[in-house]
Short mmCIF file of C-alpha atoms and ligand atoms in Angstrom, two decimals:
data_model
loop_
_atom_site.label_atom_id
_atom_site.label_comp_id
_atom_site.label_asym_id
_atom_site.label_seq_id
_atom_site.Cartn_x
_atom_site.Cartn_y
_atom_site.Cartn_z
CA MET A 30 -28.80 -13.73 -6.97
CA ALA A 31 -25.09 -14.63 -6.95
CA LYS A 32 -23.45 -13.47 -10.13
CA LYS A 33 -21.30 -15.90 -12.10
CA HIS A 34 -17.71 -14.78 -12.46
CA ARG A 35 -16.14 -14.18 -15.83
CA ASP A 36 -12.97 -16.21 -16.43
CA PHE A 37 -9.54 -14.67 -16.33
CA PRO A 38 -8.36 -14.54 -19.97
CA ALA A 39 -6.79 -17.83 -21.11
CA ASP A 40 -3.51 -16.05 -21.88
CA PHE A 41 -3.49 -14.04 -18.66
CA LEU A 42 0.06 -13.18 -17.64
CA TRP A 43 0.52 -14.42 -14.08
CA GLY A 44 3.97 -13.63 -12.79
CA ALA A 45 5.85 -11.38 -10.39
CA SER A 46 8.32 -8.49 -10.46
CA THR A 47 11.76 -7.37 -9.36
CA SER A 48 14.10 -4.53 -10.25
CA ALA A 49 17.76 -4.75 -11.16
CA TYR A 50 19.35 -2.71 -8.38
CA GLN A 51 17.19 -4.35 -5.70
CA VAL A 52 17.78 -7.95 -6.73
CA GLU A 53 20.88 -8.41 -8.89
CA GLY A 54 23.86 -7.47 -6.72
CA ALA A 55 27.21 -7.68 -8.57
CA SER A 56 26.87 -3.94 -8.50
CA LEU A 57 30.32 -3.24 -9.91
CA GLU A 58 31.11 -6.65 -11.36
CA ASP A 59 31.85 -7.62 -14.98
CA GLY A 60 32.16 -4.05 -16.17
CA LYS A 61 28.98 -2.62 -14.65
CA GLY A 62 29.20 1.10 -13.96
CA PRO A 63 27.70 2.59 -10.80
CA SER A 64 24.13 3.85 -10.81
CA VAL A 65 22.67 6.55 -8.59
CA GLN A 66 21.65 3.78 -6.21
CA ASP A 67 25.28 2.71 -5.82
CA ILE A 68 26.46 6.20 -4.90
CA LYS A 69 23.57 7.46 -2.78
CA VAL A 70 23.73 7.82 1.00
CA ILE A 71 22.29 4.54 2.27
CA PRO A 72 19.67 4.94 5.04
CA GLU A 73 21.14 4.03 8.43
CA GLY A 74 20.66 0.44 9.49
CA THR A 75 20.05 -0.78 5.92
CA PRO A 76 22.48 -2.52 3.57
CA ASP A 77 23.96 -1.14 0.35
CA PHE A 78 23.14 -2.74 -3.00
CA LYS A 79 26.46 -4.52 -3.62
CA VAL A 80 25.07 -8.04 -3.17
CA ALA A 81 21.30 -7.56 -2.85
CA SER A 82 19.75 -10.99 -3.55
CA ASP A 83 22.65 -11.86 -5.82
CA GLN A 84 20.34 -12.77 -8.68
CA TYR A 85 23.25 -12.04 -10.99
CA HIS A 86 24.75 -15.33 -9.82
CA HIS A 87 21.50 -17.13 -8.94
CA TYR A 88 19.29 -16.34 -11.95
CA LYS A 89 19.03 -19.94 -13.12
CA GLU A 90 17.85 -21.10 -9.74
CA ASP A 91 15.43 -18.17 -9.40
CA ILE A 92 13.86 -18.72 -12.79
CA LYS A 93 13.56 -22.44 -12.21
CA LEU A 94 11.57 -21.68 -9.06
CA MET A 95 9.42 -19.17 -10.96
CA ALA A 96 8.75 -21.88 -13.53
CA GLU A 97 7.77 -24.24 -10.72
CA MET A 98 5.20 -21.66 -9.61
CA GLY A 99 3.91 -21.68 -13.19
CA PHE A 100 4.87 -18.10 -14.08
CA LYS A 101 3.77 -16.94 -17.52
CA THR A 102 5.88 -13.81 -17.24
CA TYR A 103 8.73 -12.40 -15.18
CA ARG A 104 8.98 -8.65 -14.83
CA PHE A 105 12.59 -7.60 -14.29
CA SER A 106 14.47 -4.43 -15.13
CA ILE A 107 17.63 -3.94 -17.11
CA SER A 108 20.36 -2.03 -15.37
CA TRP A 109 21.29 0.83 -17.70
CA SER A 110 24.80 1.07 -16.25
CA ARG A 111 25.38 -2.70 -16.58
CA LEU A 112 24.62 -2.39 -20.28
CA ILE A 113 26.25 0.98 -20.90
CA PRO A 114 28.53 1.68 -17.93
CA GLU A 115 28.86 5.42 -18.59
CA GLY A 116 25.22 5.78 -19.61
CA THR A 117 26.32 6.74 -23.13
CA GLY A 118 29.07 5.36 -25.37
CA ALA A 119 30.62 1.93 -25.02
CA VAL A 120 28.34 -1.05 -24.52
CA ASN A 121 29.45 -3.66 -21.98
CA PRO A 122 29.52 -7.11 -23.66
CA LYS A 123 29.19 -8.83 -20.29
CA GLY A 124 26.00 -6.84 -19.68
CA ILE A 125 24.56 -7.98 -23.00
CA GLU A 126 25.56 -11.53 -22.16
CA TYR A 127 23.89 -11.44 -18.75
CA TYR A 128 20.54 -10.20 -20.04
CA ASN A 129 20.69 -12.59 -23.00
CA ASN A 130 21.14 -15.43 -20.54
CA LEU A 131 18.34 -14.16 -18.31
CA ILE A 132 15.94 -13.83 -21.23
CA ASP A 133 16.88 -17.24 -22.65
CA GLU A 134 16.46 -18.84 -19.26
CA CYS A 135 12.94 -17.38 -19.01
CA LEU A 136 12.04 -18.56 -22.50
CA LYS A 137 13.34 -22.05 -21.75
CA TYR A 138 10.34 -22.36 -19.39
CA ASN A 139 7.91 -20.39 -21.60
CA ILE A 140 8.09 -17.44 -19.23
CA GLN A 141 7.67 -14.21 -21.22
CA PRO A 142 10.16 -11.54 -20.21
CA LEU A 143 8.43 -8.28 -19.24
CA VAL A 144 11.30 -5.84 -19.26
CA THR A 145 11.36 -2.53 -17.41
CA MET A 146 13.80 -0.24 -19.16
CA TYR A 147 14.50 1.99 -16.20
CA HIS A 148 13.70 1.37 -12.54
CA PHE A 149 15.18 4.10 -10.31
CA ASP A 150 18.81 3.38 -11.32
CA LEU A 151 20.08 6.14 -13.58
CA PRO A 152 23.80 5.67 -14.38
CA ALA A 153 25.89 7.76 -11.99
CA ALA A 154 27.80 9.14 -14.99
CA ILE A 155 24.55 10.55 -16.40
CA GLN A 156 23.61 11.96 -13.00
CA ALA A 157 26.99 13.72 -12.87
CA LYS A 158 26.00 15.55 -16.05
CA GLY A 159 22.73 16.75 -14.55
CA GLY A 160 20.65 13.57 -14.76
CA TRP A 161 17.06 14.09 -15.86
CA GLY A 162 17.57 17.83 -15.41
CA ASN A 163 19.73 17.77 -18.53
CA ARG A 164 17.90 17.54 -21.84
CA ASP A 165 20.70 15.38 -23.27
CA THR A 166 19.48 12.55 -21.05
CA ILE A 167 16.58 12.10 -23.48
CA ASP A 168 19.02 11.10 -26.24
CA ALA A 169 20.99 8.93 -23.83
CA PHE A 170 17.80 7.09 -22.87
CA VAL A 171 16.74 6.62 -26.48
CA ASN A 172 20.17 5.23 -27.28
CA PHE A 173 19.88 2.86 -24.30
CA ALA A 174 16.47 1.79 -25.63
CA LYS A 175 17.97 1.18 -29.06
CA VAL A 176 20.72 -1.02 -27.62
CA MET A 177 18.10 -3.05 -25.74
CA PHE A 178 15.74 -3.42 -28.70
CA GLU A 179 18.61 -4.37 -31.01
CA ASN A 180 20.01 -7.00 -28.69
CA PHE A 181 16.93 -8.41 -26.98
CA GLY A 182 13.95 -7.40 -29.13
CA ASP A 183 14.03 -10.65 -31.12
CA ARG A 184 12.98 -12.52 -27.95
CA ALA A 185 11.69 -9.94 -25.45
CA LYS A 186 8.37 -8.65 -26.74
CA LEU A 187 6.88 -6.96 -23.68
CA TRP A 188 8.42 -3.69 -22.52
CA LEU A 189 7.81 -1.12 -19.82
CA THR A 190 9.34 2.33 -20.10
CA ILE A 191 9.92 4.01 -16.74
CA ASN A 192 8.98 2.56 -13.38
CA GLU A 193 6.88 4.91 -11.26
CA GLN A 194 7.75 8.10 -13.06
CA ASN A 195 5.14 9.80 -10.89
CA MET A 196 6.95 8.74 -7.71
CA LEU A 197 10.26 10.00 -9.12
CA THR A 198 8.51 13.35 -9.45
CA LEU A 199 6.47 13.26 -6.26
CA ALA A 200 8.89 11.47 -3.93
CA GLY A 201 12.36 11.57 -5.59
CA PRO A 202 14.25 12.54 -2.41
CA ILE A 203 12.80 9.53 -0.55
CA ILE A 204 13.70 7.10 -3.33
CA GLY A 205 17.16 8.64 -3.52
CA THR A 206 16.89 9.91 -7.10
CA PHE A 207 16.59 13.66 -6.43
CA ASP A 208 18.51 15.93 -4.08
CA PRO A 209 16.60 19.16 -3.41
CA THR A 210 19.55 20.86 -1.64
CA GLY A 211 20.08 24.33 -3.06
CA VAL A 212 17.32 24.04 -5.66
CA GLU A 213 15.37 27.29 -5.73
CA ASN A 214 12.06 26.08 -7.12
CA VAL A 215 11.86 22.36 -6.40
CA ILE A 216 8.55 21.88 -8.18
CA LYS A 217 9.82 23.59 -11.33
CA GLU A 218 12.97 21.47 -11.39
CA LEU A 219 11.10 18.22 -10.77
CA TYR A 220 8.52 18.92 -13.46
CA GLN A 221 11.19 19.91 -15.95
CA GLN A 222 12.82 16.54 -15.32
CA ASN A 223 9.44 14.94 -15.62
CA HIS A 224 8.91 16.63 -19.00
CA TYR A 225 12.19 15.23 -20.29
CA MET A 226 11.22 11.76 -19.06
CA MET A 227 7.88 12.09 -20.85
CA VAL A 228 9.63 12.98 -24.11
CA ALA A 229 12.11 10.13 -23.64
CA GLN A 230 9.27 7.71 -22.96
CA ALA A 231 7.31 8.77 -26.07
CA LYS A 232 10.41 8.32 -28.23
CA ALA A 233 11.12 4.91 -26.70
CA MET A 234 7.55 3.75 -27.34
CA ALA A 235 7.73 4.82 -30.99
CA LEU A 236 11.16 3.17 -31.35
CA CYS A 237 9.91 -0.09 -29.85
CA HIS A 238 7.18 -0.27 -32.48
CA GLU A 239 9.74 0.43 -35.18
CA MET A 240 12.42 -2.00 -34.02
CA VAL A 241 10.69 -4.87 -32.21
CA PRO A 242 8.49 -7.02 -34.44
CA GLY A 243 5.34 -7.80 -32.48
CA GLY A 244 6.65 -5.73 -29.56
CA LYS A 245 4.30 -4.17 -27.04
CA ILE A 246 5.19 -1.36 -24.69
CA GLY A 247 3.56 0.69 -21.96
CA PRO A 248 4.28 3.07 -19.08
CA ALA A 249 4.38 1.82 -15.46
CA PRO A 250 3.48 4.53 -12.94
CA ASN A 251 2.13 3.96 -9.43
CA ILE A 252 -1.61 4.53 -9.61
CA SER A 253 -4.19 4.61 -6.86
CA CYS A 254 -7.62 6.11 -6.70
CA VAL A 255 -7.96 9.15 -4.48
CA TYR A 256 -10.91 9.39 -2.10
CA PRO A 257 -12.37 12.63 -0.80
CA ALA A 258 -12.35 12.76 3.03
CA SER A 259 -16.08 13.54 2.97
CA CYS A 260 -18.87 14.45 0.58
CA ASN A 261 -18.11 18.12 1.14
CA PRO A 262 -17.71 19.40 -2.43
CA ALA A 263 -14.45 21.11 -1.43
CA ASP A 264 -13.01 17.71 -0.45
CA ILE A 265 -14.15 16.30 -3.76
CA THR A 266 -12.34 19.07 -5.63
CA ALA A 267 -9.24 18.28 -3.54
CA ALA A 268 -9.47 14.58 -4.45
CA GLU A 269 -9.99 15.26 -8.15
CA THR A 270 -7.06 17.66 -8.21
CA PHE A 271 -4.72 15.31 -6.40
CA SER A 272 -5.77 12.47 -8.66
CA ALA A 273 -4.93 14.59 -11.71
CA ILE A 274 -1.50 15.40 -10.24
CA ARG A 275 -0.77 11.91 -8.94
CA ASN A 276 -2.39 9.70 -11.56
CA TRP A 277 -4.00 11.03 -14.70
CA PHE A 278 -1.24 13.38 -15.75
CA TYR A 279 1.00 10.36 -16.43
CA PHE A 280 -1.49 8.31 -18.40
CA ASP A 281 -2.94 11.35 -20.25
CA MET A 282 0.55 12.14 -21.44
CA ALA A 283 1.49 8.56 -22.33
CA THR A 284 -1.73 7.86 -24.23
CA ALA A 285 -2.56 11.20 -25.84
CA GLY A 286 0.55 13.37 -25.48
CA ILE A 287 -1.32 16.11 -23.66
CA TYR A 288 -0.63 17.99 -20.45
CA ASN A 289 -3.49 17.39 -18.03
CA HIS A 290 -5.21 20.78 -17.69
CA GLN A 291 -5.38 20.70 -13.87
CA VAL A 292 -1.70 19.87 -13.62
CA TRP A 293 -0.85 22.65 -16.06
CA SER A 294 -2.80 25.12 -13.94
CA TYR A 295 -1.10 23.81 -10.77
CA LEU A 296 2.34 24.27 -12.35
CA GLU A 297 1.45 27.73 -13.57
CA ALA A 298 0.44 28.73 -10.05
CA HIS A 299 3.83 27.52 -8.74
CA ASP A 300 5.79 29.32 -11.43
CA ALA A 301 6.86 25.84 -12.48
CA LEU A 302 5.81 25.45 -16.11
CA PRO A 303 8.37 23.28 -17.90
CA GLU A 304 10.35 24.53 -20.86
CA ILE A 305 8.92 22.81 -23.90
CA ALA A 306 11.20 22.81 -26.93
CA PRO A 307 9.74 23.14 -30.44
CA GLY A 308 8.69 19.68 -31.59
CA ASP A 309 8.25 18.23 -28.08
CA MET A 310 4.46 18.18 -28.21
CA GLU A 311 4.57 16.34 -31.57
CA ILE A 312 6.98 13.79 -30.10
CA LEU A 313 4.73 13.36 -27.08
CA ALA A 314 1.76 12.72 -29.33
CA SER A 315 3.71 10.21 -31.43
CA GLY A 316 4.29 7.55 -28.78
CA HIS A 317 1.43 5.18 -28.16
CA PRO A 318 1.27 2.50 -25.49
CA ASP A 319 -0.21 -0.89 -26.31
CA PHE A 320 -1.30 -1.44 -22.72
CA LEU A 321 -1.18 0.37 -19.42
CA ALA A 322 0.85 -1.06 -16.57
CA PHE A 323 0.68 0.23 -13.06
CA ASN A 324 1.85 -0.53 -9.54
CA TYR A 325 -0.80 -0.57 -6.84
CA TYR A 326 -0.21 -0.76 -3.10
CA SER A 327 -2.74 1.50 -1.42
CA THR A 328 -5.15 4.34 -1.99
CA ALA A 329 -4.95 7.98 -0.95
CA THR A 330 -7.55 10.05 0.87
CA VAL A 331 -7.46 13.83 0.86
CA ALA A 332 -9.38 16.80 2.23
CA ALA A 333 -9.42 20.42 1.15
CA PHE A 334 -6.36 22.17 2.62
CA PRO A 335 -7.33 24.15 5.75
CA GLU A 336 -6.73 27.84 5.12
CA ASP A 337 -4.98 28.57 8.42
CA GLU A 338 -2.43 25.75 8.24
CA GLU A 339 1.37 26.20 8.01
CA TYR A 340 3.11 24.68 5.02
CA ASP A 341 6.66 23.88 3.88
CA PRO A 342 6.78 24.91 0.20
CA ASN A 343 9.83 22.73 -0.42
CA ALA A 344 8.28 19.47 0.73
CA PRO A 345 7.71 17.32 -2.34
CA VAL A 346 4.22 16.01 -2.88
CA ASP A 347 4.13 12.46 -1.57
CA GLN A 348 0.93 10.67 -0.93
CA GLN A 349 2.20 8.95 2.20
CA LYS A 350 4.27 11.51 4.00
CA ASN A 351 3.84 15.13 3.02
CA GLY A 352 1.59 17.75 4.42
CA GLY A 353 -0.30 18.46 1.20
CA GLU A 354 -0.50 21.65 -0.85
CA PRO A 355 -2.27 24.80 0.36
CA GLY A 356 -5.17 25.63 -1.90
CA TYR A 357 -5.23 22.09 -3.27
CA PHE A 358 -5.37 19.09 -0.95
CA LYS A 359 -4.27 17.62 2.33
CA PRO A 360 -3.70 13.87 2.81
CA VAL A 361 -5.71 12.40 5.69
CA PRO A 362 -5.82 8.87 7.10
CA ASN A 363 -8.68 6.67 5.96
CA LYS A 364 -10.33 5.23 9.08
CA ASN A 365 -11.91 2.41 7.09
CA LEU A 366 -8.60 0.82 6.22
CA LEU A 367 -6.11 -1.37 8.05
CA LYS A 368 -2.41 -0.66 7.70
CA THR A 369 0.70 -2.74 7.05
CA GLU A 370 3.50 -2.87 9.61
CA TRP A 371 4.96 0.09 7.77
CA GLY A 372 1.81 2.16 7.92
CA TRP A 373 0.68 1.65 4.30
CA GLU A 374 -3.08 1.52 4.07
CA ILE A 375 -4.44 -1.77 2.71
CA ASP A 376 -7.34 -1.31 0.30
CA PRO A 377 -8.32 -4.29 -1.87
CA ILE A 378 -11.66 -2.72 -2.83
CA GLY A 379 -9.73 0.37 -3.83
CA PHE A 380 -7.88 -1.89 -6.26
CA ARG A 381 -11.13 -2.66 -8.10
CA ASN A 382 -12.06 1.02 -7.99
CA THR A 383 -8.69 2.01 -9.41
CA LEU A 384 -8.85 -0.61 -12.18
CA ASN A 385 -12.28 0.65 -13.20
CA GLN A 386 -11.19 4.28 -13.17
CA VAL A 387 -8.15 3.56 -15.33
CA TYR A 388 -10.07 1.39 -17.78
CA SER A 389 -12.96 3.87 -18.12
CA ARG A 390 -10.56 6.68 -18.93
CA TYR A 391 -8.19 4.91 -21.32
CA ARG A 392 -9.76 1.68 -22.59
CA LEU A 393 -6.46 -0.14 -22.89
CA PRO A 394 -5.59 -3.59 -21.50
CA ILE A 395 -4.10 -3.38 -18.01
CA ILE A 396 -1.25 -5.29 -16.44
CA ILE A 397 -0.46 -4.87 -12.77
CA THR A 398 3.29 -4.62 -12.40
CA GLU A 399 3.42 -4.39 -8.59
CA ASN A 400 1.14 -5.13 -5.65
CA GLY A 401 2.14 -6.84 -2.45
CA LEU A 402 2.83 -6.83 1.23
CA GLY A 403 6.14 -5.92 2.82
CA ALA A 404 6.61 -7.83 6.07
CA HIS A 405 9.13 -9.21 8.56
CA ASP A 406 9.16 -12.84 7.44
CA LYS A 407 10.54 -15.47 9.76
CA LEU A 408 12.46 -18.56 8.76
CA GLU A 409 11.20 -21.15 11.24
CA GLU A 410 13.39 -23.85 12.71
CA ASP A 411 11.69 -26.45 10.54
CA GLY A 412 12.80 -24.46 7.46
CA THR A 413 9.38 -23.04 6.55
CA ILE A 414 8.23 -19.46 6.13
CA ARG A 415 4.55 -19.21 6.99
CA ASP A 416 3.53 -15.95 5.38
CA ASP A 417 -0.23 -16.34 5.70
CA TYR A 418 -0.55 -12.54 6.03
CA ARG A 419 0.89 -12.17 2.51
CA ILE A 420 -1.42 -14.83 1.13
CA GLU A 421 -4.37 -13.00 2.65
CA TYR A 422 -3.27 -9.66 1.18
CA LEU A 423 -2.83 -11.10 -2.31
CA GLN A 424 -5.96 -13.21 -2.10
CA ARG A 425 -8.08 -10.15 -1.28
CA HIS A 426 -6.55 -8.15 -4.13
CA ILE A 427 -7.00 -10.96 -6.65
CA GLU A 428 -10.64 -11.30 -5.57
CA GLN A 429 -11.13 -7.63 -6.37
CA MET A 430 -9.31 -8.00 -9.67
CA GLN A 431 -11.78 -10.80 -10.47
CA LEU A 432 -14.63 -8.38 -9.71
CA ALA A 433 -13.04 -5.77 -11.95
CA ILE A 434 -12.93 -8.39 -14.72
CA ASP A 435 -16.61 -9.06 -14.03
CA ASP A 436 -17.17 -5.28 -14.35
CA GLY A 437 -15.66 -5.48 -17.84
CA VAL A 438 -12.09 -4.31 -17.26
CA GLN A 439 -9.73 -5.84 -19.80
CA MET A 440 -6.98 -7.37 -17.67
CA MET A 441 -3.80 -8.61 -19.27
CA GLY A 442 -1.71 -9.75 -16.30
CA TYR A 443 -0.79 -9.58 -12.67
CA CYS A 444 2.76 -9.34 -11.35
CA PRO A 445 2.96 -8.83 -7.61
CA TRP A 446 6.02 -7.46 -5.88
CA SER A 447 8.15 -9.45 -5.62
CA ALA A 448 9.20 -12.71 -7.23
CA VAL A 449 12.06 -13.20 -4.75
CA ASP A 450 13.00 -11.27 -1.62
CA LEU A 451 15.00 -8.17 -2.40
CA ILE A 452 16.19 -4.94 -0.84
CA SER A 453 13.34 -2.55 -0.17
CA THR A 454 13.79 1.00 -1.46
CA HIS A 455 14.74 2.23 1.99
CA GLU A 456 14.06 -0.50 4.56
CA GLY A 457 16.68 -3.06 3.52
CA PHE A 458 15.97 -6.76 4.05
CA ASP A 459 13.74 -6.16 7.06
CA LYS A 460 10.84 -5.57 4.73
CA ARG A 461 10.38 -8.60 2.49
CA TYR A 462 7.90 -9.08 -0.32
CA GLY A 463 8.92 -12.27 -2.12
CA PHE A 464 7.34 -15.64 -2.79
CA ILE A 465 10.89 -16.98 -2.52
CA TYR A 466 12.85 -16.33 0.66
CA VAL A 467 16.48 -15.28 0.32
CA ASN A 468 18.51 -16.37 3.30
CA ARG A 469 20.43 -13.26 4.26
CA GLY A 470 20.08 -10.48 6.79
CA ASN A 471 20.75 -6.78 6.41
CA PHE A 472 24.46 -7.20 7.10
CA ASP A 473 24.98 -10.96 7.48
CA LEU A 474 24.97 -12.39 3.97
CA LYS A 475 24.60 -15.98 5.26
CA ASP A 476 24.27 -18.43 2.35
CA LEU A 477 21.74 -16.54 0.15
CA ARG A 478 19.85 -19.81 -0.11
CA ARG A 479 16.47 -19.73 -1.85
CA ILE A 480 13.53 -21.17 0.11
CA PRO A 481 9.94 -21.23 -1.20
CA LYS A 482 7.58 -19.57 1.29
CA LYS A 483 4.05 -20.81 1.97
CA SER A 484 2.82 -18.11 -0.45
CA PHE A 485 4.91 -19.79 -3.17
CA TYR A 486 2.77 -22.95 -3.04
CA TRP A 487 -0.44 -20.92 -2.73
CA TYR A 488 0.40 -18.76 -5.77
CA LYS A 489 1.32 -21.89 -7.76
CA LYS A 490 -2.22 -23.14 -7.17
CA VAL A 491 -3.73 -19.77 -8.10
CA ILE A 492 -1.85 -19.83 -11.39
CA ALA A 493 -2.64 -23.50 -12.09
CA THR A 494 -6.36 -22.76 -11.74
CA ASN A 495 -6.10 -19.46 -13.65
CA GLY A 496 -7.29 -17.51 -10.63
CA LYS A 497 -10.23 -19.78 -9.75
CA ASP A 498 -8.88 -21.27 -6.53
CA LEU A 499 -7.68 -18.63 -4.11
CA GLU A 500 -8.22 -20.66 -0.93
CA ASN A 501 -5.41 -20.82 1.59
CA ASN A 502 -5.85 -24.49 2.43
CA LEU A 503 -2.33 -25.86 2.09
C1 BG6 B 623 7.56 0.52 -5.61
C2 BG6 B 623 8.88 0.39 -6.31
O1 BG6 B 623 7.38 1.87 -5.34
O2 BG6 B 623 7.41 -0.04 -4.36
C3 BG6 B 623 9.75 -0.74 -5.81
O3 BG6 B 623 8.70 0.31 -7.71
C4 BG6 B 623 9.66 -0.84 -4.30
O4 BG6 B 623 11.06 -0.51 -6.27
C5 BG6 B 623 8.21 -1.12 -3.94
O5 BG6 B 623 10.53 -1.75 -3.71
C6 BG6 B 623 7.97 -1.29 -2.45
O6 BG6 B 623 8.44 -0.19 -1.75
P1 BG6 B 623 9.42 -0.36 -0.53
O7 BG6 B 623 9.77 1.02 -0.10
O8 BG6 B 623 8.67 -1.11 0.50
O9 BG6 B 623 10.59 -1.12 -1.05
#
């Protein structure tokens, strides 16, 4: 018998996401200081972040288009070095003004701002002092949080702490936030940084509750369920271990302030236990999220690590690219799944599985802060962008989110990546994600015109029907 679907909640937050350094441009304009993204070595063949999608100068137009799609929320991040150019000290009035305008523009259309405090763009001045490897960065982050809550907390009520903290730890060199050159014990250094971020996050969550009336805050890691390559119990151990390292560690810490026991044992074995100052564990236990946010693109599949295999101990653990960890797990391809043009496995059913796993463990409302398909979009001669492949990807994920709601998962919102085209973390403008096309190439800035893609009109219908009509019949 066909089961009747439960409705999406009436106040479900449909929207989409961006991040400051990937969308804003104006990278050194109006007093903004450089971030690590502005000083990193840019991958060959891809553009720098000076102009990006130029949302800094196009925000009114962008938000108007988001309103036309019917967005209930817009997830954007605040550039730390636009607000506080040196990371600490003087606040940039032009930075305050820009985010005030952005927030007010959202509210004009009843779009709730969902603000990421930090999305891969540490101020370069903080990096010069050791970045997240320096304990003082905790205080700098808390001060940054205070400035944001003071200035924007009267209107911005939904906050996210750190985007993909787990990827900063597992894949920092790829994102351009960690340089392993000359570091003796890479795992130790990365997990020390991670510890400081955890403490900073807990303090920011507590501060949000203190300073923002009615404010809600949560972490935003990248979460995906981990499959064992077979039903061999050794593969299952590998999957459970990798899931602890990749996923649960971050939510266990955010929700309960505890170090996941499998991660602790893994760090011990690598001589990589973090230094924990007196009082840290109390701080970690004092921050409580109101919801859990996570980014979901694909799942991971792992096998037990073959005993006779060579291994590079300095390779960071990265679900997509690394060779695994001897004694723990080895990533393997999942033959059941198709891949994107960039080799990312597509797993809509895994989305439902992941939602259920997260909800069973933590019982907090969930908002998806990223999910989407990076593709080479083409602007046709008739001025259209027919991104049916993106519609299909999103459609299949929303269908599974519906099934997760039927399962009883408490869903709060869905914000695919990305609201408008922007610069990919390391593939430039070749890899687009947006509902709104931005007319520029990697090096030819053209006119930066905004053009709704076919997915724009499809998503508008999805939102208008609160997720009931997912058909691609436009
Ligand atoms: C997430 C990040 O990891 O994935 C985004 O939070 C990023 O910043 C997105 O853009 C897609 O990754 P990529 O490498 O295709 O840009």
